[in-house]
C-alpha atoms as one frame of an Amber mdcrd trajectory, in Angstrom:
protein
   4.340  -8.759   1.020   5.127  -9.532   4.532   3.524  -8.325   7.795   4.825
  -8.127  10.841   2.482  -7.110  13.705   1.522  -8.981  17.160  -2.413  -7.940
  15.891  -4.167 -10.954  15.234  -4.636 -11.489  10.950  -8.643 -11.145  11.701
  -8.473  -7.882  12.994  -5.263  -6.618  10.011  -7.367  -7.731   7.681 -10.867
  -6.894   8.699 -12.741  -5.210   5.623 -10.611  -6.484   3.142 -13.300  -7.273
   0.645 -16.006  -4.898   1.235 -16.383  -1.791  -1.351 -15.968   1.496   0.147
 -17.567   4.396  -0.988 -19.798   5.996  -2.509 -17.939   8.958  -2.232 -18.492
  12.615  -4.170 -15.861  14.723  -5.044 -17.590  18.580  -3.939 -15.972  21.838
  -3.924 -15.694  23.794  -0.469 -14.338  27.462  -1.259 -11.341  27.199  -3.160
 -10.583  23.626  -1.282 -12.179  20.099  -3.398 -12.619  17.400  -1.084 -13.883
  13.465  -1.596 -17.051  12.577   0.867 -18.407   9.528   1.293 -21.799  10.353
   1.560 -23.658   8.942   4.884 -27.515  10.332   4.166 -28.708  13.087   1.451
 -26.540  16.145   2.500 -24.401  14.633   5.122 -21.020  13.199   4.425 -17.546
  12.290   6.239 -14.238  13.462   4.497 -12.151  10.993   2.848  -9.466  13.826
   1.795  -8.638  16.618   0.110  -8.214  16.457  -3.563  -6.780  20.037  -4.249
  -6.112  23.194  -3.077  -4.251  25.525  -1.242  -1.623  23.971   1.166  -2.522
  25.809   3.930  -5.900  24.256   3.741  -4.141  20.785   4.947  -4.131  22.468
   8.317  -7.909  23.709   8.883  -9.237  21.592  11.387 -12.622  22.002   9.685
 -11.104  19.805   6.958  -9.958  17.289   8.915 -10.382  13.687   7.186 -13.155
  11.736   9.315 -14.612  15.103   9.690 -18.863  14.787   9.096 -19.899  17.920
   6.805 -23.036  19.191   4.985 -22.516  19.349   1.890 -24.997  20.082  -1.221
 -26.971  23.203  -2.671 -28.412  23.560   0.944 -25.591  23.351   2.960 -24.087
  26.743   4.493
C-alpha cells in the first residue's frame, strides 16, 4: 500500500495500535445502531447497522452523535 499525503506519518498513523471499542449494537425504533459506550447509558454512534434508508439522513443519527441509550433512556 502506498500513501501519498504532505501529513507527517506520526499524525497518518496516530492510533494505529490501540483497540477501539467497546461498542453495543442497540436498537433505536426501527433503526439498529453500534455505540461505543462512553459511561453507563451514554454512548457516541459508530453507525448504523440497519434500517430504513431514509434513516441515513436524520441528523439525530448522525455518526459521532452522543446518545442515551439503555432501559432508561427516552
Amino acid at each position: 500500500m502506498t500513501i501519498y499525503t504532505t501529513m507527517p506519518m506520526e499524525l497518518v498513523f496516530e492510533g494505529i495500535h490501540e483497540q477501539p471499542g467497546p461498542y453495543v449494537s442497540v436498537q433505536v425504533g426501527d433503526v439498529r445502531l453500534q455505540i461505543e459506550a462512553l459511561s453507563p447509558g451514554i454512548g457516541r454512534i459508530v453507525r448504523l447497522m440497519d434500517g430504513p434508508l431514509d434513516a441515513y439522513l436524520r441528523p439525530e443519527l448522525t455518526p459521532g452523535t452522543v446518545v442515551a441509550y439503555g432501559p432508561s433512556a427516552p
